[in-house]
């Protein structure tokens, strides 16, 4: 997990977000983890909470019933003030 997050941050620093997304999705499919979600958030730091919630759907769709995925969806919904999700 730490190596995948670090590698993704390296891709982000190199302005290669597509490679970061691919790496983080692959790592999430193996083991969802908050550090991976944090790195995924760093890809687009200026987005609104609603935009972030929409972008994260690609990540949360991978293992939708996993505990970390559920926690992540809850955090995103709180940040977006989406009380229905």
Coordinates of C-alpha atoms in Angstrom, one line a residue:
X1 CA 0.0 0.0 0.0
X2 CA 2.7 2.6 0.9
X3 CA 4.7 1.8 -2.2
X4 CA 1.6 2.1 -4.5
X5 CA 0.6 5.5 -2.9
X6 CA 4.2 6.8 -3.2
X7 CA 4.4 5.7 -6.8
X8 CA 1.1 7.3 -7.6
X9 CA 2.2 10.6 -6.0
X10 CA 5.3 10.4 -8.1
X11 CA 3.2 10.1 -11.3
X12 CA 1.1 13.1 -10.1
X13 CA 4.2 15.2 -9.6
X14 CA 5.3 14.2 -13.1
X15 CA 1.9 15.5 -14.5
X16 CA 0.9 11.9 -15.4
X17 CA -2.4 11.5 -13.7
X18 CA -3.7 8.7 -15.9
X19 CA -0.8 6.5 -14.8
X20 CA -1.6 7.4 -11.2
X21 CA -5.3 6.5 -11.6
X22 CA -4.4 3.2 -13.2
X23 CA -2.0 2.3 -10.4
X24 CA -4.3 3.3 -7.6
X25 CA -7.3 1.4 -9.2
X26 CA -5.1 -1.7 -9.4
X27 CA -3.9 -1.4 -5.8
X28 CA -7.5 -0.7 -4.6
X29 CA -8.7 -3.9 -6.4
X30 CA -6.1 -5.9 -4.3
X31 CA -6.7 -4.1 -1.0
X32 CA -8.7 -1.0 -0.4
X33 CA -6.9 1.4 1.9
X34 CA -7.3 5.0 3.1
X35 CA -3.8 5.9 1.9
X36 CA -4.8 4.9 -1.6
X37 CA -7.9 7.1 -1.4
X38 CA -5.8 10.0 -0.2
X39 CA -3.4 9.7 -3.1
X40 CA -6.4 9.4 -5.5
X41 CA -7.7 12.7 -4.0
X42 CA -4.4 14.4 -4.7
X43 CA -4.8 13.9 -8.4
X44 CA -7.3 16.8 -8.5
X45 CA -6.9 18.8 -5.4
X46 CA -8.9 21.8 -6.6
X47 CA -12.2 19.9 -7.3
X48 CA -15.3 20.5 -5.3
X49 CA -16.7 17.9 -2.9
X50 CA -19.4 17.0 -5.4
X51 CA -16.9 16.7 -8.3
X52 CA -14.7 14.5 -6.0
X53 CA -17.6 12.3 -5.2
X54 CA -18.4 11.8 -8.9
X55 CA -14.7 11.1 -9.8
X56 CA -14.3 8.6 -7.0
X57 CA -17.1 6.5 -8.4
X58 CA -14.5 4.8 -10.6
X59 CA -12.6 3.8 -7.5
X60 CA -15.5 2.8 -5.3
X61 CA -17.0 0.7 -8.0
X62 CA -14.1 -1.8 -7.8
X63 CA -14.9 -3.3 -4.4
X64 CA -18.3 -1.7 -3.5
X65 CA -19.0 -3.9 -0.5
X66 CA -15.6 -3.7 1.1
X67 CA -15.5 -1.9 4.5
X68 CA -13.0 0.7 3.3
X69 CA -15.0 1.5 0.2
X70 CA -18.1 2.0 2.4
X71 CA -16.2 4.3 4.7
X72 CA -14.8 6.3 1.8
X73 CA -18.3 6.7 0.2
X74 CA -19.6 8.0 3.6
X75 CA -16.7 10.5 4.0
X76 CA -17.2 11.7 0.4
X77 CA -21.0 12.1 1.0
X78 CA -20.4 14.1 4.2
X79 CA -17.9 16.4 2.5
X80 CA -20.4 17.0 -0.3
X81 CA -23.2 17.4 2.2
X82 CA -25.1 14.7 0.3
X83 CA -27.4 13.3 3.0
X84 CA -29.2 10.9 0.6
X85 CA -26.3 8.8 -0.6

